[in-house]
Amino acid sequence: KNHCSVITMASSSSSSSASSAAAAASSTTTNTKTNKPVVCLVIGMAGSGKTTLMQRLNAVTHERGTPSYIINMDPAVDKLPYSPNIDIRDTVKYKEVMKQYTLGPNGAILTSLNLFATRFDQVMGFVKKRSETLKYVFVDTPGQIEIFSWSASGTIITEALANEFPTIILYVVDTPRSHSPVTFMSNMSYACSIMYKTKLPLMVVFNKTDVVKADFATKWMSDIDEFTTALQSEDSYMSTLTRSMSLVLDEFYSQLKSVGVSAITGDGMDEFFKRVAESKQEYDDVYRPHLDKLIAEQRERDELRKKEQMARLERDMKNSTSNKDDKTEAVMAQYDDDAEARAELEAYKSTLAAMDNE
């Protein structure tokens, strides 16, 4: 009842429903290199420019005539500079969640996302119907990065999409703020943790290049000496930790794809879509085979568990039959010389036989 009072499905939603997200997570595709749309999950720190980037991507795809689909997953946003095809705000009322469950802003966002995840099978159905005509699916996530990246609902949504479509992570970075080596290393450590948690291709998008060019960041990613030189100017307590982290994480983030863009001016969009195509190819060549292997292993474990359950059931049935036979022999031994007892025994055996027939 509580869910019904805070969830209202959008009036424009189709009446037909698709298979559940759990079913989508267990399905495999025989041909992974089909013309399915590329799903881009836009993730980043608050204020990194995710929503503005979504507006730019929407404008560029419309200008170029590229069919795309946009999903908004932020229930707390007041106004959007673009019109999403699917909006979580049409399904979950954020302020009603706050009132009904007595939650703060972050708790209400997390609860709204959890409630939306229970209806995500319908979202998958809408995208599947349009998948043959789409090239991109852009998904805008909540500003609080940990709510989507580390929540159960975020994992469910990510896995449901990744099992059905080529899916990549777009990690948006505020380039002016990352000019500090400490902030840069914080972003790199978060990007690596998200990549290894989702097991999906990740592309670092350095946003706001109209303010500060991203050349310094790409050099730091590819050359540890450049980063160490820049870090020498830092004399804070965090610089020691950052220097140690850079030696460990260099081998990880040096292999990440990156691109500098400006969501305001549109600079870097051509290079952006080129990197997206490369990440999609990486998904097809590396991540999809690994994912299919994991799904096959899970099916084998499910089959083994079913066989074990059947064997246990057969043992229980045999033990039950053996116990009935032992009881019959005990009655026969006790009342062998009693005609009345023998009659009762025959009646008991007839009852057992009737039960077995049933």
PDB file of C-alpha atoms in Angstrom, residues 239-351:
ATOM      1  CA  SER A 239      50.011  15.002  -1.014  1.00  0.00           C
ATOM      2  CA  THR A 240      51.850  12.110   0.659  1.00  0.00           C
ATOM      3  CA  LEU A 241      48.843   9.843   0.312  1.00  0.00           C
ATOM      4  CA  THR A 242      48.267  11.023  -3.270  1.00  0.00           C
ATOM      5  CA  ARG A 243      51.883  10.250  -4.193  1.00  0.00           C
ATOM      6  CA  SER A 244      51.537   6.696  -2.844  1.00  0.00           C
ATOM      7  CA  MET A 245      48.210   6.188  -4.613  1.00  0.00           C
ATOM      8  CA  SER A 246      49.619   7.399  -7.912  1.00  0.00           C
ATOM      9  CA  LEU A 247      52.317   4.709  -7.842  1.00  0.00           C
ATOM     10  CA  VAL A 248      49.671   2.031  -7.315  1.00  0.00           C
ATOM     11  CA  LEU A 249      46.891   3.309  -9.613  1.00  0.00           C
ATOM     12  CA  ASP A 250      49.077   4.425 -12.519  1.00  0.00           C
ATOM     13  CA  GLU A 251      48.944   0.977 -14.146  1.00  0.00           C
ATOM     14  CA  PHE A 252      45.140   1.024 -13.926  1.00  0.00           C
ATOM     15  CA  TYR A 253      44.053   4.472 -15.088  1.00  0.00           C
ATOM     16  CA  SER A 254      46.807   4.814 -17.718  1.00  0.00           C
ATOM     17  CA  GLN A 255      44.791   2.357 -19.854  1.00  0.00           C
ATOM     18  CA  LEU A 256      41.508   4.256 -19.553  1.00  0.00           C
ATOM     19  CA  LYS A 257      40.084   6.059 -22.573  1.00  0.00           C
ATOM     20  CA  SER A 258      39.643   9.787 -22.075  1.00  0.00           C
ATOM     21  CA  VAL A 259      38.327  12.775 -23.999  1.00  0.00           C
ATOM     22  CA  GLY A 260      38.011  16.500 -23.314  1.00  0.00           C
ATOM     23  CA  VAL A 261      34.678  18.146 -24.080  1.00  0.00           C
ATOM     24  CA  SER A 262      32.740  21.305 -23.365  1.00  0.00           C
ATOM     25  CA  ALA A 263      29.068  20.752 -22.688  1.00  0.00           C
ATOM     26  CA  ILE A 264      28.490  24.494 -23.130  1.00  0.00           C
ATOM     27  CA  THR A 265      30.164  25.064 -26.507  1.00  0.00           C
ATOM     28  CA  GLY A 266      30.017  21.520 -27.907  1.00  0.00           C
ATOM     29  CA  ASP A 267      33.778  21.360 -28.398  1.00  0.00           C
ATOM     30  CA  GLY A 268      35.182  17.819 -28.585  1.00  0.00           C
ATOM     31  CA  MET A 269      31.955  16.070 -29.568  1.00  0.00           C
ATOM     32  CA  ASP A 270      33.447  14.397 -32.648  1.00  0.00           C
ATOM     33  CA  GLU A 271      36.259  12.900 -30.592  1.00  0.00           C
ATOM     34  CA  PHE A 272      33.717  11.943 -27.927  1.00  0.00           C
ATOM     35  CA  PHE A 273      31.635   9.792 -30.275  1.00  0.00           C
ATOM     36  CA  LYS A 274      34.802   8.269 -31.712  1.00  0.00           C
ATOM     37  CA  ARG A 275      35.813   7.151 -28.208  1.00  0.00           C
ATOM     38  CA  VAL A 276      32.298   5.811 -27.599  1.00  0.00           C
ATOM     39  CA  ALA A 277      32.611   3.628 -30.716  1.00  0.00           C
ATOM     40  CA  GLU A 278      35.973   2.321 -29.477  1.00  0.00           C
ATOM     41  CA  SER A 279      34.479   1.518 -26.057  1.00  0.00           C
ATOM     42  CA  LYS A 280      31.582  -0.293 -27.730  1.00  0.00           C
ATOM     43  CA  GLN A 281      34.079  -2.427 -29.647  1.00  0.00           C
ATOM     44  CA  GLU A 282      35.893  -3.147 -26.390  1.00  0.00           C
ATOM     45  CA  TYR A 283      32.596  -4.304 -24.884  1.00  0.00           C
ATOM     46  CA  ASP A 284      31.999  -6.671 -27.816  1.00  0.00           C
ATOM     47  CA  ASP A 285      35.535  -8.086 -27.836  1.00  0.00           C
ATOM     48  CA  VAL A 286      36.333  -8.310 -24.120  1.00  0.00           C
ATOM     49  CA  TYR A 287      33.448  -7.694 -21.771  1.00  0.00           C
ATOM     50  CA  ARG A 288      30.649  -9.547 -23.554  1.00  0.00           C
ATOM     51  CA  PRO A 289      32.521 -12.871 -23.819  1.00  0.00           C
ATOM     52  CA  HIS A 290      33.420 -12.593 -20.136  1.00  0.00           C
ATOM     53  CA  LEU A 291      29.798 -11.816 -19.294  1.00  0.00           C
ATOM     54  CA  ASP A 292      28.549 -14.793 -21.323  1.00  0.00           C
ATOM     55  CA  LYS A 293      31.033 -16.996 -19.466  1.00  0.00           C
ATOM     56  CA  LEU A 294      29.724 -15.792 -16.100  1.00  0.00           C
ATOM     57  CA  ILE A 295      26.125 -16.419 -17.185  1.00  0.00           C
ATOM     58  CA  ALA A 296      27.015 -19.939 -18.379  1.00  0.00           C
ATOM     59  CA  GLU A 297      28.732 -20.663 -15.062  1.00  0.00           C
ATOM     60  CA  GLN A 298      25.679 -19.424 -13.181  1.00  0.00           C
ATOM     61  CA  ARG A 299      23.438 -21.722 -15.228  1.00  0.00           C
ATOM     62  CA  GLU A 300      25.706 -24.667 -14.444  1.00  0.00           C
ATOM     63  CA  ARG A 301      25.488 -23.859 -10.741  1.00  0.00           C
ATOM     64  CA  ASP A 302      21.686 -23.632 -11.002  1.00  0.00           C
ATOM     65  CA  GLU A 303      21.509 -27.023 -12.752  1.00  0.00           C
ATOM     66  CA  LEU A 304      23.788 -28.593 -10.139  1.00  0.00           C
ATOM     67  CA  ARG A 305      21.640 -27.180  -7.354  1.00  0.00           C
ATOM     68  CA  LYS A 306      18.500 -28.602  -8.993  1.00  0.00           C
ATOM     69  CA  LYS A 307      20.123 -32.043  -9.255  1.00  0.00           C
ATOM     70  CA  GLU A 308      21.151 -31.929  -5.601  1.00  0.00           C
ATOM     71  CA  GLN A 309      17.622 -30.963  -4.582  1.00  0.00           C
ATOM     72  CA  MET A 310      16.149 -33.839  -6.624  1.00  0.00           C
ATOM     73  CA  ALA A 311      18.620 -36.313  -5.103  1.00  0.00           C
ATOM     74  CA  ARG A 312      17.714 -35.082  -1.618  1.00  0.00           C
ATOM     75  CA  LEU A 313      14.013 -35.474  -2.405  1.00  0.00           C
ATOM     76  CA  GLU A 314      14.516 -39.052  -3.636  1.00  0.00           C
ATOM     77  CA  ARG A 315      16.443 -39.931  -0.469  1.00  0.00           C
ATOM     78  CA  ASP A 316      13.681 -38.482   1.682  1.00  0.00           C
ATOM     79  CA  MET A 317      11.043 -40.481  -0.194  1.00  0.00           C
ATOM     80  CA  LYS A 318      13.027 -43.712   0.183  1.00  0.00           C
ATOM     81  CA  ASN A 319      13.499 -43.063   3.897  1.00  0.00           C
ATOM     82  CA  SER A 320       9.785 -42.409   4.275  1.00  0.00           C
ATOM     83  CA  THR A 321       8.920 -45.721   2.517  1.00  0.00           C
ATOM     84  CA  SER A 322      11.445 -47.609   4.644  1.00  0.00           C
ATOM     85  CA  ASN A 323       9.960 -46.189   7.837  1.00  0.00           C
ATOM     86  CA  LYS A 324       6.477 -47.345   6.803  1.00  0.00           C
ATOM     87  CA  ASP A 325       7.748 -50.875   6.088  1.00  0.00           C
ATOM     88  CA  ASP A 326       9.512 -51.007   9.466  1.00  0.00           C
ATOM     89  CA  LYS A 327       6.322 -49.983  11.232  1.00  0.00           C
ATOM     90  CA  THR A 328       4.353 -52.689   9.406  1.00  0.00           C
ATOM     91  CA  GLU A 329       6.860 -55.413  10.425  1.00  0.00           C
ATOM     92  CA  ALA A 330       6.736 -54.246  14.052  1.00  0.00           C
ATOM     93  CA  VAL A 331       2.948 -54.516  14.130  1.00  0.00           C
ATOM     94  CA  MET A 332       3.080 -57.981  12.556  1.00  0.00           C
ATOM     95  CA  ALA A 333       5.594 -59.218  15.129  1.00  0.00           C
ATOM     96  CA  GLN A 334       3.540 -57.888  18.038  1.00  0.00           C
ATOM     97  CA  TYR A 335       0.133 -59.164  16.955  1.00  0.00           C
ATOM     98  CA  ASP A 336       1.037 -62.264  14.916  1.00  0.00           C
ATOM     99  CA  ASP A 337      -1.113 -64.570  17.060  1.00  0.00           C
ATOM    100  CA  ASP A 338      -4.048 -62.208  17.449  1.00  0.00           C
ATOM    101  CA  ALA A 339      -6.750 -62.561  14.778  1.00  0.00           C
ATOM    102  CA  GLU A 340      -8.299 -59.197  15.609  1.00  0.00           C
ATOM    103  CA  ALA A 341      -4.907 -57.513  15.471  1.00  0.00           C
ATOM    104  CA  ARG A 342      -4.222 -59.129  12.090  1.00  0.00           C
ATOM    105  CA  ALA A 343      -7.471 -57.662  10.781  1.00  0.00           C
ATOM    106  CA  GLU A 344      -6.420 -54.231  12.012  1.00  0.00           C
ATOM    107  CA  LEU A 345      -3.053 -54.768  10.330  1.00  0.00           C
ATOM    108  CA  GLU A 346      -4.669 -55.573   7.009  1.00  0.00           C
ATOM    109  CA  ALA A 347      -6.784 -52.436   7.293  1.00  0.00           C
ATOM    110  CA  TYR A 348      -3.638 -50.442   8.049  1.00  0.00           C
ATOM    111  CA  LYS A 349      -1.882 -51.889   4.996  1.00  0.00           C
ATOM    112  CA  SER A 350      -4.895 -51.075   2.834  1.00  0.00           C
ATOM    113  CA  THR A 351      -4.760 -47.474   4.072  1.00  0.00           C
TER     114      THR A 351
END
